[in-house]
GROMACS .gro file of C-alpha atoms in nm:
model
  207
    1MET     CA    1   9.277   5.815  11.529
    2ARG     CA    2   9.511   5.908  11.247
    3SER     CA    3   9.869   5.839  11.158
    4SER     CA    4  10.128   6.113  11.194
    5GLY     CA    5  10.322   5.981  10.895
    6ASP     CA    6  10.597   5.819  11.103
    7GLY     CA    7  10.388   5.520  11.208
    8THR     CA    8  10.273   5.675  11.536
    9ALA     CA    9   9.899   5.669  11.596
   10MET     CA   10   9.764   6.009  11.683
   11GLY     CA   11   9.416   6.124  11.775
   12GLY     CA   12   9.252   6.460  11.819
   13PRO     CA   13   9.132   6.714  11.901
   14TYR     CA   14   9.454   6.911  11.901
   15PRO     CA   15   9.507   7.230  12.103
   16LEU     CA   16   9.672   7.502  11.896
   17THR     CA   17   9.836   7.661  12.202
   18SER     CA   18  10.125   7.527  12.404
   19SER     CA   19  10.053   7.296  12.696
   20ALA     CA   20  10.082   7.408  13.056
   21ALA     CA   21  10.429   7.258  13.074
   22GLY     CA   22  10.538   7.487  12.794
   23HIS     CA   23  10.574   7.213  12.534
   24SER     CA   24  10.394   7.223  12.201
   25PRO     CA   25  10.141   6.940  12.171
   26LYS     CA   26  10.175   6.686  11.895
   27ARG     CA   27   9.956   6.752  11.593
   28PRO     CA   28   9.916   6.554  11.271
   29MET     CA   29  10.094   6.708  10.976
   30ALA     CA   30   9.921   6.504  10.710
   31VAL     CA   31   9.951   6.774  10.444
   32GLN     CA   32  10.212   7.046  10.477
   33GLY     CA   33  10.174   7.394  10.335
   34SER     CA   34  10.379   7.309  10.028
   35GLY     CA   35  10.208   6.977   9.967
   36ASP     CA   36   9.912   7.122   9.785
   37ALA     CA   37  10.128   7.254   9.503
   38THR     CA   38  10.226   6.910   9.373
   39SER     CA   39   9.968   6.917   9.098
   40GLY     CA   40   9.990   7.289   9.028
   41GLN     CA   41   9.818   7.577   9.193
   42SER     CA   42   9.441   7.590   9.192
   43GLU     CA   43   9.261   7.880   9.026
   44GLN     CA   44   9.191   8.029   9.368
   45GLU     CA   45   9.563   8.043   9.446
   46GLN     CA   46   9.640   8.231   9.124
   47ILE     CA   47   9.419   8.529   9.205
   48GLY     CA   48   9.490   8.814   9.447
   49TYR     CA   49   9.246   9.061   9.598
   50ARG     CA   50   9.300   9.425   9.693
   51GLY     CA   51   9.218   9.558  10.037
   52PRO     CA   52   8.861   9.684   9.974
   53THR     CA   53   8.769   9.354   9.806
   54ALA     CA   54   8.917   9.150  10.092
   55CYS     CA   55   8.719   9.363  10.340
   56ALA     CA   56   8.392   9.311  10.153
   57ALA     CA   57   8.437   8.933  10.137
   58ALA     CA   58   8.554   8.898  10.499
   59GLY     CA   59   8.295   9.135  10.646
   60ILE     CA   60   8.546   9.370  10.809
   61THR     CA   61   8.628   9.740  10.785
   62TYR     CA   62   8.930   9.878  10.603
   63ARG     CA   63   9.052  10.016  10.936
   64GLN     CA   64   9.055   9.665  11.080
   65LEU     CA   65   9.234   9.530  10.772
   66ASP     CA   66   9.499   9.802  10.792
   67TYR     CA   67   9.552   9.759  11.165
   68TRP     CA   68   9.584   9.381  11.142
   69ALA     CA   69   9.837   9.414  10.860
   70ARG     CA   70  10.046   9.676  11.042
   71THR     CA   71  10.050   9.474  11.366
   72GLY     CA   72  10.133   9.149  11.186
   73LEU     CA   73   9.810   8.972  11.285
   74VAL     CA   74   9.703   8.902  10.927
   75GLU     CA   75   9.947   9.020  10.661
   76PRO     CA   76   9.883   8.988  10.287
   77SER     CA   77  10.076   8.692  10.153
   78VAL     CA   78  10.076   8.806   9.788
   79ARG     CA   79  10.197   9.165   9.813
   80SER     CA   80  10.252   9.409  10.097
   81ALA     CA   81  10.207   9.785  10.072
   82GLY     CA   82  10.570   9.865   9.997
   83GLY     CA   83  10.544  10.234   9.920
   84SER     CA   84  10.341  10.513   9.765
   85GLY     CA   85  10.090  10.379   9.515
   86THR     CA   86  10.149  10.015   9.610
   87GLN     CA   87   9.838   9.834   9.727
   88ARG     CA   88   9.826   9.523   9.941
   89LEU     CA   89   9.718   9.208   9.762
   90TYR     CA   90   9.555   8.925   9.959
   91SER     CA   91   9.524   8.562   9.857
   92PHE     CA   92   9.205   8.358   9.885
   93ARG     CA   93   9.346   8.187  10.196
   94ASP     CA   94   9.423   8.528  10.349
   95VAL     CA   95   9.060   8.634  10.308
   96VAL     CA   96   8.940   8.311  10.474
   97VAL     CA   97   9.175   8.381  10.766
   98LEU     CA   98   9.049   8.741  10.790
   99LYS     CA   99   8.690   8.619  10.822
  100ILE     CA  100   8.788   8.363  11.089
  101VAL     CA  101   8.979   8.628  11.288
  102LYS     CA  102   8.672   8.854  11.277
  103ARG     CA  103   8.451   8.577  11.415
  104PHE     CA  104   8.697   8.492  11.694
  105LEU     CA  105   8.730   8.857  11.796
  106ASP     CA  106   8.351   8.896  11.799
  107THR     CA  107   8.325   8.609  12.049
  108GLY     CA  108   8.598   8.738  12.280
  109VAL     CA  109   8.878   8.492  12.203
  110SER     CA  110   9.211   8.628  12.328
  111LEU     CA  111   9.447   8.793  12.081
  112GLN     CA  112   9.723   8.548  12.180
  113ASN     CA  113   9.504   8.252  12.085
  114ILE     CA  114   9.403   8.422  11.762
  115ARG     CA  115   9.767   8.481  11.665
  116THR     CA  116   9.845   8.114  11.731
  117THR     CA  117   9.543   8.011  11.523
  118VAL     CA  118   9.641   8.237  11.232
  119GLN     CA  119   9.991   8.086  11.220
  120HIS     CA  120   9.844   7.735  11.236
  121LEU     CA  121   9.609   7.808  10.946
  122ARG     CA  122   9.898   7.943  10.739
  123ASP     CA  123  10.106   7.632  10.811
  124ARG     CA  124   9.841   7.384  10.702
  125GLY     CA  125   9.790   7.267  10.344
  126PHE     CA  126   9.547   7.461  10.126
  127GLN     CA  127   9.295   7.175  10.104
  128ASP     CA  128   9.332   7.092  10.476
  129LEU     CA  129   9.136   7.404  10.565
  130GLU     CA  130   8.813   7.277  10.409
  131ARG     CA  131   8.806   6.977  10.646
  132MET     CA  132   8.899   7.165  10.963
  133THR     CA  133   8.680   7.277  11.251
  134LEU     CA  134   8.820   7.519  11.510
  135MET     CA  135   8.674   7.488  11.860
  136CYS     CA  136   8.736   7.722  12.152
  137ASP     CA  137   8.655   7.660  12.518
  138GLY     CA  138   8.737   8.017  12.617
  139ALA     CA  139   9.099   7.944  12.703
  140THR     CA  140   9.231   7.722  12.424
  141VAL     CA  141   9.165   7.683  12.052
  142TYR     CA  142   9.152   7.326  11.921
  143GLU     CA  143   9.173   7.180  11.572
  144CYS     CA  144   8.919   6.911  11.492
  145THR     CA  145   8.910   6.731  11.159
  146SER     CA  146   8.628   6.483  11.225
  147PRO     CA  147   8.284   6.480  11.391
  148ASP     CA  148   8.423   6.239  11.653
  149GLU     CA  149   8.683   6.495  11.762
  150VAL     CA  150   8.417   6.766  11.793
  151HIS     CA  151   8.200   6.527  11.994
  152GLU     CA  152   8.495   6.447  12.222
  153LEU     CA  153   8.536   6.814  12.309
  154LEU     CA  154   8.165   6.863  12.369
  155GLN     CA  155   8.149   6.557  12.594
  156GLY     CA  156   8.429   6.699  12.806
  157GLY     CA  157   8.235   7.020  12.859
  158GLN     CA  158   8.467   7.203  12.620
  159GLY     CA  159   8.421   7.360  12.280
  160VAL     CA  160   8.174   7.631  12.368
  161PHE     CA  161   8.231   7.794  12.029
  162GLY     CA  162   8.319   7.642  11.695
  163ILE     CA  163   8.401   7.752  11.341
  164ALA     CA  164   8.369   7.510  11.051
  165VAL     CA  165   8.646   7.643  10.828
  166GLY     CA  166   8.490   7.475  10.524
  167VAL     CA  167   8.173   7.682  10.570
  168VAL     CA  168   8.377   8.003  10.596
  169TRP     CA  169   8.571   7.891  10.288
  170ARG     CA  170   8.250   7.854  10.085
  171ASP     CA  171   8.111   8.186  10.212
  172VAL     CA  172   8.429   8.365  10.102
  173GLU     CA  173   8.430   8.179   9.771
  174ALA     CA  174   8.072   8.292   9.699
  175ALA     CA  175   8.149   8.652   9.795
  176LEU     CA  176   8.468   8.673   9.587
  177SER     CA  177   8.294   8.523   9.283
  178GLN     CA  178   8.107   8.855   9.256
  179LEU     CA  179   8.407   9.081   9.320
  180HIS     CA  180   8.706   9.186   9.112
  181GLY     CA  181   9.034   9.003   9.146
  182GLU     CA  182   9.381   9.028   8.997
  183ARG     CA  183   9.589   8.755   8.840
  184ILE     CA  184   9.905   8.719   9.047
  185ASP     CA  185  10.127   8.621   8.754
  186THR     CA  186  10.023   8.888   8.502
  187GLY     CA  187   9.853   9.159   8.709
  188GLU     CA  188   9.547   9.135   8.484
  189THR     CA  189   9.229   9.261   8.649
  190LEU     CA  190   8.949   9.006   8.653
  191VAL     CA  191   8.616   9.187   8.630
  192ARG     CA  192   8.341   8.976   8.784
  193GLN     CA  193   7.980   9.041   8.685
  194ASN     CA  194   7.759   9.148   8.971
  195PRO     CA  195   7.432   8.944   8.959
  196ALA     CA  196   7.234   9.249   9.072
  197ASP     CA  197   7.367   9.449   8.776
  198GLU     CA  198   7.277   9.168   8.536
  199LEU     CA  199   6.924   9.149   8.681
  200ALA     CA  200   6.883   9.524   8.633
  201ARG     CA  201   6.996   9.494   8.270
  202ARG     CA  202   6.743   9.216   8.204
  203ARG     CA  203   6.464   9.420   8.355
  204ASN     CA  204   6.556   9.721   8.140
  205ARG     CA  205   6.553   9.507   7.827
  206ALA     CA  206   6.210   9.371   7.920
  207VAL     CA  207   6.058   9.718   7.950
   0.00000   0.00000   0.00000
């Protein structure tokens, strides 16, 4: 059980879709999207990634990236393609969302549920994502933020598929650490060293 901030005790897991009666279920809003900026943006939030880089880190094709952007499923939050010569620029959070969408689509989750999940992920605080687990029973996507909430779903015969967002986060972080980025404030290109290239250089020097 957790507090919603207004003194009301609230427990999970929390469905991300509306209830059958058409009312949105209560969900804890412990950290809002703007709350993570109180101590300044993290380094991850100051770097943007172009389309090909986002694709490589998320494990998707450029065609998928382009289609999702044009249909509004996952749009770049840093910069849209506004005209000739302008390239989309994705944030670290965007790339995490891209990878999660890919996994949901691969398991047959409905597009409606995926859209709801994408909006939910965008609304949550930056650090909230690391602690979140998304569970799907085939009809509804749930947010779980503790092992007890995951267990509750499994006991009820629900939660046939789950994504630990923190694991996706770390996978994306590791992938992007080897790829080029761009500082959002200055536009400076950040050239990351590919470990394979460095290994090749060491071998050449040893010969």
